Amino acid sequence: TTSISEFTEQLSNQLGVELKLKESSKGQTESDSLLSVLGRSNRRESWQVRWRLPRPSLVGLAAGTCIVYEIQGEVNKEEFAKKLTQVQAAGIGERRAEGYGQLIFNDPLLMKEIGTWKPPEDAIKANPDSSSVRLPTSDSYARILEQATWRAAIQREALGLASSSTQRQAALGLQLNPPIPKTSAQLGSLRSLVARLQTPSDVPGMIAWLDRLEQTANRKDKWSDDSLQAIRSLVSQPGRVWELLKIQSRELTLTQQGEQYWQRELWAEAVRTLVDACIRAHQREGEPKPTENRLAGVGGGH
């Protein structure tokens, strides 16, 4: 089921207590105003091979759903703790043998603030003067969170930079008056080439394209020296794209050395995103503005 009320009733029966969703109170502390339910539904389809017919669809709450409850009335803490352990080990529902209905109560990831997480002892010994607390690099869940937040930040900052003609000129040398480059075909070539940029090993091909462009007179005159130098710096200097995007990397990083890791892993994606956003914004701003057309009606007969 995807019904929170049905789930609450079943969980209450398993634990032997009356559970109620935590209600937010306006004007109270920040923790009292947070959501009490954050979840999604999930649907699974399967197939009966022997009969060659579909099985019934399985619909339920998706993994990762979080619910905050308040317990009504008094409870025996020792007995309640045992029941929590039993339900957490056994799960809940009729399909628990197939992996559904797994629960965890008061997970540290949800109950503790990030600032209270402790690094492993070997990390403290290696860097005793560090004031920052970071998870070990082997924490795969933290890496997943970091990747999502870094990619969202790259998209956000690239679009923000591209919205300013001054910043587009600083990043790629694009300008409208006089137009640089002078033809849209040159922008198309640049975009298609940058789209193939996947790893730093692809940079020599990009540099070779710039070299050939500078050696071809009828192509070089479509660009300014500043724009070609800006593009060359962007693809040849790993730190240039991060200087332009100005991402607050410390706010996006949970693991040790996460900033260096994601700047290396997402460098090509950041360059592609920035170039694509700047070219799109440049072309959109350079398009002629629509004018109001009025048609004069002429009366006549057949």
mmCIF file of C-alpha atoms in Angstrom:
data_model
loop_
_atom_site.group_PDB
_atom_site.id
_atom_site.type_symbol
_atom_site.label_atom_id
_atom_site.label_comp_id
_atom_site.label_asym_id
_atom_site.label_seq_id
_atom_site.Cartn_x
_atom_site.Cartn_y
_atom_site.Cartn_z
ATOM 1 C CA THR A 1 0.000 0.000 0.000
ATOM 2 C CA THR A 2 1.001 3.622 -0.483
ATOM 3 C CA SER A 3 -1.375 4.830 2.237
ATOM 4 C CA ILE A 4 0.501 6.462 5.110
ATOM 5 C CA SER A 5 -2.508 6.022 7.413
ATOM 6 C CA GLU A 6 -2.676 2.282 6.639
ATOM 7 C CA PHE A 7 1.052 1.931 7.216
ATOM 8 C CA THR A 8 0.739 3.819 10.505
ATOM 9 C CA GLU A 9 -2.029 1.509 11.669
ATOM 10 C CA GLN A 10 -0.065 -1.632 10.784
ATOM 11 C CA LEU A 11 3.108 -0.346 12.441
ATOM 12 C CA SER A 12 1.157 0.624 15.560
ATOM 13 C CA ASN A 13 -0.194 -2.921 15.795
ATOM 14 C CA GLN A 14 3.295 -4.399 15.400
ATOM 15 C CA LEU A 15 4.769 -2.172 18.112
ATOM 16 C CA GLY A 16 1.773 -2.316 20.443
ATOM 17 C CA VAL A 17 1.528 1.470 20.790
ATOM 18 C CA GLU A 18 -0.562 4.258 19.284
ATOM 19 C CA LEU A 19 1.435 6.243 16.744
ATOM 20 C CA LYS A 20 0.553 9.657 15.380
ATOM 21 C CA LEU A 21 2.283 11.733 12.724
ATOM 22 C CA LYS A 22 4.295 14.542 14.271
ATOM 23 C CA GLU A 23 2.469 17.808 13.754
ATOM 24 C CA SER A 24 4.346 21.002 12.910
ATOM 25 C CA SER A 25 3.673 24.054 15.056
ATOM 26 C CA LYS A 26 4.091 27.515 13.620
ATOM 27 C CA GLY A 27 6.187 29.861 15.691
ATOM 28 C CA GLN A 28 7.974 26.984 17.422
ATOM 29 C CA THR A 29 11.527 25.812 16.967
ATOM 30 C CA GLU A 30 12.876 24.939 13.537
ATOM 31 C CA SER A 31 12.675 21.203 14.223
ATOM 32 C CA ASP A 32 8.948 21.525 15.012
ATOM 33 C CA SER A 33 8.235 23.080 11.604
ATOM 34 C CA LEU A 34 9.837 20.321 9.517
ATOM 35 C CA LEU A 35 7.924 17.799 7.435
ATOM 36 C CA SER A 36 6.640 14.695 9.180
ATOM 37 C CA VAL A 37 6.413 12.612 5.982
ATOM 38 C CA LEU A 38 8.751 12.574 3.024
ATOM 39 C CA GLY A 39 8.202 9.677 0.654
ATOM 40 C CA ARG A 40 7.318 8.416 -2.801
ATOM 41 C CA SER A 41 5.402 5.495 -4.208
ATOM 42 C CA ASN A 42 6.981 2.680 -6.184
ATOM 43 C CA ARG A 43 5.459 0.255 -8.685
ATOM 44 C CA ARG A 44 6.920 -3.111 -9.677
ATOM 45 C CA GLU A 45 5.817 -5.136 -12.710
ATOM 46 C CA SER A 46 6.672 -8.816 -13.180
ATOM 47 C CA TRP A 47 5.901 -11.656 -15.592
ATOM 48 C CA GLN A 48 4.829 -15.307 -15.210
ATOM 49 C CA VAL A 49 7.130 -17.040 -17.693
ATOM 50 C CA ARG A 50 5.419 -20.446 -17.728
ATOM 51 C CA TRP A 51 1.918 -19.025 -18.270
ATOM 52 C CA ARG A 52 3.168 -16.084 -20.361
ATOM 53 C CA LEU A 53 0.945 -13.744 -18.461
ATOM 54 C CA PRO A 54 1.642 -10.641 -16.350
ATOM 55 C CA ARG A 55 1.662 -10.896 -12.592
ATOM 56 C CA PRO A 56 -0.281 -8.394 -10.474
ATOM 57 C CA SER A 57 1.431 -5.039 -10.091
ATOM 58 C CA LEU A 58 3.129 -4.397 -6.766
ATOM 59 C CA VAL A 59 2.580 -0.869 -5.490
ATOM 60 C CA GLY A 60 4.055 0.416 -2.271
ATOM 61 C CA LEU A 61 6.126 3.059 -0.547
ATOM 62 C CA ALA A 62 9.509 3.540 -2.200
ATOM 63 C CA ALA A 63 12.754 2.856 -0.392
ATOM 64 C CA GLY A 64 14.004 5.946 1.421
ATOM 65 C CA THR A 65 10.577 7.051 2.628
ATOM 66 C CA CYS A 66 10.928 8.819 6.002
ATOM 67 C CA ILE A 67 8.167 9.314 8.587
ATOM 68 C CA VAL A 68 8.308 11.034 11.984
ATOM 69 C CA TYR A 69 5.929 9.717 14.639
ATOM 70 C CA GLU A 70 4.879 10.761 18.121
ATOM 71 C CA ILE A 71 3.904 8.025 20.598
ATOM 72 C CA GLN A 72 0.586 8.582 22.333
ATOM 73 C CA GLY A 73 0.467 7.686 26.030
ATOM 74 C CA GLU A 74 3.017 6.038 28.289
ATOM 75 C CA VAL A 75 5.176 3.106 27.193
ATOM 76 C CA ASN A 76 7.563 0.719 28.855
ATOM 77 C CA LYS A 77 10.893 1.758 27.345
ATOM 78 C CA GLU A 78 12.585 -1.644 27.701
ATOM 79 C CA GLU A 79 9.726 -3.592 26.112
ATOM 80 C CA PHE A 80 9.285 -0.980 23.422
ATOM 81 C CA ALA A 81 12.991 -1.115 22.573
ATOM 82 C CA LYS A 82 12.742 -4.912 22.162
ATOM 83 C CA LYS A 83 9.762 -4.557 19.829
ATOM 84 C CA LEU A 84 11.620 -1.958 17.774
ATOM 85 C CA THR A 85 14.509 -4.380 17.383
ATOM 86 C CA GLN A 86 12.189 -7.235 16.408
ATOM 87 C CA VAL A 87 10.286 -5.196 13.800
ATOM 88 C CA GLN A 88 13.492 -3.775 12.398
ATOM 89 C CA ALA A 89 14.913 -7.289 12.007
ATOM 90 C CA ALA A 90 11.751 -8.978 10.686
ATOM 91 C CA GLY A 91 10.208 -6.171 8.636
ATOM 92 C CA ILE A 92 6.502 -5.585 8.146
ATOM 93 C CA GLY A 93 3.909 -6.763 5.627
ATOM 94 C CA GLU A 94 3.033 -9.941 3.756
ATOM 95 C CA ARG A 95 5.884 -9.772 1.218
ATOM 96 C CA ARG A 96 8.762 -9.244 3.607
ATOM 97 C CA ALA A 97 10.351 -12.532 2.479
ATOM 98 C CA GLU A 98 10.835 -10.917 -0.944
ATOM 99 C CA GLY A 99 12.641 -7.913 0.457
ATOM 100 C CA TYR A 100 9.693 -5.565 0.949
ATOM 101 C CA GLY A 101 8.830 -3.888 4.236
ATOM 102 C CA GLN A 102 12.340 -3.345 5.556
ATOM 103 C CA LEU A 103 12.465 -0.669 8.272
ATOM 104 C CA ILE A 104 15.039 1.151 10.311
ATOM 105 C CA PHE A 105 14.318 3.334 13.324
ATOM 106 C CA ASN A 106 16.203 6.482 14.338
ATOM 107 C CA ASP A 107 18.927 6.054 11.737
ATOM 108 C CA PRO A 108 21.997 8.151 12.669
ATOM 109 C CA LEU A 109 21.996 9.625 9.171
ATOM 110 C CA LEU A 110 18.673 11.283 10.007
ATOM 111 C CA MET A 111 19.030 11.855 13.746
ATOM 112 C CA LYS A 112 22.426 13.555 13.827
ATOM 113 C CA GLU A 113 23.514 16.788 12.227
ATOM 114 C CA ILE A 114 26.324 16.528 9.708
ATOM 115 C CA GLY A 115 28.547 18.619 11.961
ATOM 116 C CA THR A 116 28.409 15.930 14.655
ATOM 117 C CA TRP A 117 29.660 13.111 12.415
ATOM 118 C CA LYS A 118 33.060 11.872 13.519
ATOM 119 C CA PRO A 119 35.883 10.943 11.163
ATOM 120 C CA PRO A 120 37.714 7.633 11.636
ATOM 121 C CA GLU A 121 40.611 7.558 14.064
ATOM 122 C CA ASP A 122 43.216 7.123 11.331
ATOM 123 C CA ALA A 123 41.995 10.320 9.648
ATOM 124 C CA ILE A 124 42.338 12.240 12.910
ATOM 125 C CA LYS A 125 45.878 10.953 13.392
ATOM 126 C CA ALA A 126 46.806 11.821 9.814
ATOM 127 C CA ASN A 127 45.469 15.378 10.122
ATOM 128 C CA PRO A 128 45.067 16.276 13.815
ATOM 129 C CA ASP A 129 44.839 20.025 13.172
ATOM 130 C CA SER A 130 41.940 19.767 10.726
ATOM 131 C CA SER A 131 38.890 21.737 11.878
ATOM 132 C CA SER A 132 36.585 20.118 9.337
ATOM 133 C CA VAL A 133 34.800 16.819 9.922
ATOM 134 C CA ARG A 134 34.483 14.630 6.809
ATOM 135 C CA LEU A 135 33.364 11.074 6.213
ATOM 136 C CA PRO A 136 35.856 8.565 4.798
ATOM 137 C CA THR A 137 36.046 8.467 1.013
ATOM 138 C CA SER A 138 34.751 4.896 1.010
ATOM 139 C CA ASP A 139 31.279 6.006 2.142
ATOM 140 C CA SER A 140 29.345 5.253 -1.044
ATOM 141 C CA TYR A 141 26.087 6.865 0.105
ATOM 142 C CA ALA A 142 27.846 10.149 0.830
ATOM 143 C CA ARG A 143 29.429 9.953 -2.640
ATOM 144 C CA ILE A 144 25.966 9.573 -4.205
ATOM 145 C CA LEU A 145 24.738 12.652 -2.343
ATOM 146 C CA GLU A 146 27.810 14.619 -3.355
ATOM 147 C CA GLN A 147 27.476 13.708 -7.014
ATOM 148 C CA ALA A 148 23.840 14.840 -7.134
ATOM 149 C CA THR A 149 24.530 18.135 -5.370
ATOM 150 C CA TRP A 150 27.630 18.914 -7.436
ATOM 151 C CA ARG A 151 25.769 18.275 -10.704
ATOM 152 C CA ALA A 152 22.865 20.453 -9.608
ATOM 153 C CA ALA A 153 25.294 23.215 -8.604
ATOM 154 C CA ILE A 154 27.075 23.010 -11.971
ATOM 155 C CA GLN A 155 23.766 23.388 -13.830
ATOM 156 C CA ARG A 156 22.645 26.258 -11.619
ATOM 157 C CA GLU A 157 25.879 28.227 -11.756
ATOM 158 C CA ALA A 158 26.356 27.672 -15.502
ATOM 159 C CA LEU A 159 22.883 29.018 -16.283
ATOM 160 C CA GLY A 160 23.472 31.974 -13.972
ATOM 161 C CA LEU A 161 26.780 32.805 -15.649
ATOM 162 C CA ALA A 162 25.317 32.426 -19.133
ATOM 163 C CA SER A 163 22.522 34.891 -18.369
ATOM 164 C CA SER A 164 25.057 37.744 -18.255
ATOM 165 C CA SER A 165 26.629 38.932 -21.510
ATOM 166 C CA THR A 166 29.625 40.278 -19.564
ATOM 167 C CA GLN A 167 30.287 36.896 -17.966
ATOM 168 C CA ARG A 168 29.810 35.061 -21.290
ATOM 169 C CA GLN A 169 32.463 37.303 -22.783
ATOM 170 C CA ALA A 170 34.802 36.583 -19.862
ATOM 171 C CA ALA A 171 34.228 32.821 -20.134
ATOM 172 C CA LEU A 172 34.318 32.280 -23.921
ATOM 173 C CA GLY A 173 34.867 35.701 -25.462
ATOM 174 C CA LEU A 174 31.326 35.741 -26.877
ATOM 175 C CA GLN A 175 29.963 39.175 -27.636
ATOM 176 C CA LEU A 176 27.148 40.643 -29.722
ATOM 177 C CA ASN A 177 28.564 44.024 -30.773
ATOM 178 C CA PRO A 178 30.589 43.376 -32.809
ATOM 179 C CA PRO A 179 29.443 39.751 -33.091
ATOM 180 C CA ILE A 180 32.043 37.202 -31.970
ATOM 181 C CA PRO A 181 32.085 34.701 -33.587
ATOM 182 C CA LYS A 182 30.774 36.185 -36.811
ATOM 183 C CA THR A 183 28.863 33.091 -37.928
ATOM 184 C CA SER A 184 26.626 30.658 -36.088
ATOM 185 C CA ALA A 185 28.393 27.781 -37.883
ATOM 186 C CA GLN A 186 31.502 28.426 -35.798
ATOM 187 C CA LEU A 187 29.460 28.189 -32.616
ATOM 188 C CA GLY A 188 27.955 24.937 -33.865
ATOM 189 C CA SER A 189 31.405 23.502 -34.489
ATOM 190 C CA LEU A 190 32.556 24.534 -31.024
ATOM 191 C CA ARG A 191 29.486 23.033 -29.357
ATOM 192 C CA SER A 192 29.721 19.709 -31.210
ATOM 193 C CA LEU A 193 33.414 19.390 -30.412
ATOM 194 C CA VAL A 194 32.982 20.193 -26.721
ATOM 195 C CA ALA A 195 30.098 17.681 -26.541
ATOM 196 C CA ARG A 196 32.663 14.934 -27.233
ATOM 197 C CA LEU A 197 34.806 16.082 -24.309
ATOM 198 C CA GLN A 198 34.437 13.259 -21.779
ATOM 199 C CA THR A 199 37.814 12.995 -20.027
ATOM 200 C CA PRO A 200 41.054 15.011 -19.874
ATOM 201 C CA SER A 201 42.445 12.605 -22.501
ATOM 202 C CA ASP A 202 40.133 14.284 -25.039
ATOM 203 C CA VAL A 203 41.741 17.691 -24.497
ATOM 204 C CA PRO A 204 44.506 17.229 -27.146
ATOM 205 C CA GLY A 205 41.831 16.858 -29.816
ATOM 206 C CA MET A 206 40.272 20.123 -28.694
ATOM 207 C CA ILE A 207 43.638 21.891 -28.718
ATOM 208 C CA ALA A 208 44.351 20.519 -32.203
ATOM 209 C CA TRP A 209 41.034 21.959 -33.433
ATOM 210 C CA LEU A 210 41.985 25.369 -32.045
ATOM 211 C CA ASP A 211 45.415 25.141 -33.680
ATOM 212 C CA ARG A 212 43.888 24.321 -37.078
ATOM 213 C CA LEU A 213 41.375 27.143 -36.679
ATOM 214 C CA GLU A 214 44.131 29.679 -35.978
ATOM 215 C CA GLN A 215 46.065 28.461 -39.030
ATOM 216 C CA THR A 216 43.055 28.833 -41.365
ATOM 217 C CA ALA A 217 42.600 32.475 -42.300
ATOM 218 C CA ASN A 218 38.948 32.331 -43.398
ATOM 219 C CA ARG A 219 38.031 30.644 -40.102
ATOM 220 C CA LYS A 220 40.273 32.573 -37.742
ATOM 221 C CA ASP A 221 38.843 35.919 -38.873
ATOM 222 C CA LYS A 222 35.461 34.807 -37.525
ATOM 223 C CA TRP A 223 36.896 34.882 -33.987
ATOM 224 C CA SER A 224 38.790 37.409 -31.905
ATOM 225 C CA ASP A 225 42.128 36.615 -30.304
ATOM 226 C CA ASP A 226 40.553 37.055 -26.854
ATOM 227 C CA SER A 227 37.803 34.513 -27.569
ATOM 228 C CA LEU A 228 40.242 31.882 -28.854
ATOM 229 C CA GLN A 229 42.479 32.397 -25.844
ATOM 230 C CA ALA A 230 39.495 32.133 -23.491
ATOM 231 C CA ILE A 231 38.403 28.827 -25.052
ATOM 232 C CA ARG A 232 41.959 27.475 -24.966
ATOM 233 C CA SER A 233 42.298 28.384 -21.276
ATOM 234 C CA LEU A 234 38.962 26.763 -20.443
ATOM 235 C CA VAL A 235 39.863 23.380 -21.926
ATOM 236 C CA SER A 236 43.566 23.301 -21.081
ATOM 237 C CA GLN A 237 43.510 24.621 -17.505
ATOM 238 C CA PRO A 238 41.581 22.264 -15.166
ATOM 239 C CA GLY A 239 40.908 24.967 -12.607
ATOM 240 C CA ARG A 240 39.563 27.569 -15.018
ATOM 241 C CA VAL A 241 36.000 26.234 -15.204
ATOM 242 C CA TRP A 242 35.748 26.136 -11.395
ATOM 243 C CA GLU A 243 36.998 29.730 -11.191
ATOM 244 C CA LEU A 244 34.220 30.787 -13.555
ATOM 245 C CA LEU A 245 31.432 28.790 -11.906
ATOM 246 C CA LYS A 246 32.384 29.896 -8.363
ATOM 247 C CA ILE A 247 30.799 26.822 -6.774
ATOM 248 C CA GLN A 248 30.765 26.828 -2.964
ATOM 249 C CA SER A 249 32.378 23.412 -2.874
ATOM 250 C CA ARG A 250 32.643 23.170 0.901
ATOM 251 C CA GLU A 251 28.850 23.253 1.227
ATOM 252 C CA LEU A 252 28.571 20.342 -1.241
ATOM 253 C CA THR A 253 31.225 18.044 0.212
ATOM 254 C CA LEU A 254 30.745 15.374 2.879
ATOM 255 C CA THR A 255 33.737 13.093 2.351
ATOM 256 C CA GLN A 256 37.436 13.586 2.821
ATOM 257 C CA GLN A 257 39.082 15.079 -0.268
ATOM 258 C CA GLY A 258 35.650 15.215 -1.871
ATOM 259 C CA GLU A 259 36.284 18.628 -3.403
ATOM 260 C CA GLN A 260 39.358 17.462 -5.322
ATOM 261 C CA TYR A 261 37.629 14.227 -6.310
ATOM 262 C CA TRP A 262 34.559 15.845 -7.854
ATOM 263 C CA GLN A 263 36.501 18.655 -9.498
ATOM 264 C CA ARG A 264 38.479 15.935 -11.244
ATOM 265 C CA GLU A 265 35.568 13.592 -11.991
ATOM 266 C CA LEU A 266 33.100 16.262 -13.138
ATOM 267 C CA TRP A 267 35.548 18.573 -14.902
ATOM 268 C CA ALA A 268 34.519 17.534 -18.426
ATOM 269 C CA GLU A 269 30.824 17.703 -17.533
ATOM 270 C CA ALA A 270 31.289 21.189 -16.079
ATOM 271 C CA VAL A 271 33.038 22.398 -19.248
ATOM 272 C CA ARG A 272 30.336 20.896 -21.489
ATOM 273 C CA THR A 273 27.557 22.399 -19.391
ATOM 274 C CA LEU A 274 29.143 25.835 -19.276
ATOM 275 C CA VAL A 275 29.887 26.004 -23.001
ATOM 276 C CA ASP A 276 26.439 24.769 -23.973
ATOM 277 C CA ALA A 277 24.688 27.237 -21.632
ATOM 278 C CA CYS A 278 26.768 30.184 -22.887
ATOM 279 C CA ILE A 279 26.234 29.362 -26.569
ATOM 280 C CA ARG A 280 22.485 28.907 -26.127
ATOM 281 C CA ALA A 281 22.153 32.183 -24.232
ATOM 282 C CA HIS A 282 24.365 33.993 -26.777
ATOM 283 C CA GLN A 283 22.309 32.760 -29.730
ATOM 284 C CA ARG A 284 19.025 33.470 -27.989
ATOM 285 C CA GLU A 285 20.049 37.041 -27.183
ATOM 286 C CA GLY A 286 21.290 37.588 -30.732
ATOM 287 C CA GLU A 287 18.021 36.547 -32.348
ATOM 288 C CA PRO A 288 15.926 39.362 -33.832
ATOM 289 C CA LYS A 289 13.175 40.497 -31.534
ATOM 290 C CA PRO A 290 9.658 39.661 -32.753
ATOM 291 C CA THR A 291 7.730 42.627 -34.106
ATOM 292 C CA GLU A 292 4.036 43.172 -34.060
ATOM 293 C CA ASN A 293 2.493 42.590 -37.462
ATOM 294 C CA ARG A 294 -0.854 44.102 -38.326
ATOM 295 C CA LEU A 295 -2.857 42.786 -41.231
ATOM 296 C CA ALA A 296 -5.202 45.169 -42.991
ATOM 297 C CA GLY A 297 -8.540 43.617 -43.837
ATOM 298 C CA VAL A 298 -9.835 44.274 -47.340
ATOM 299 C CA GLY A 299 -13.512 43.814 -48.031
ATOM 300 C CA GLY A 300 -14.658 42.534 -51.383
ATOM 301 C CA GLY A 301 -17.148 40.366 -53.156
ATOM 302 C CA HIS A 302 -17.029 37.433 -55.428
#
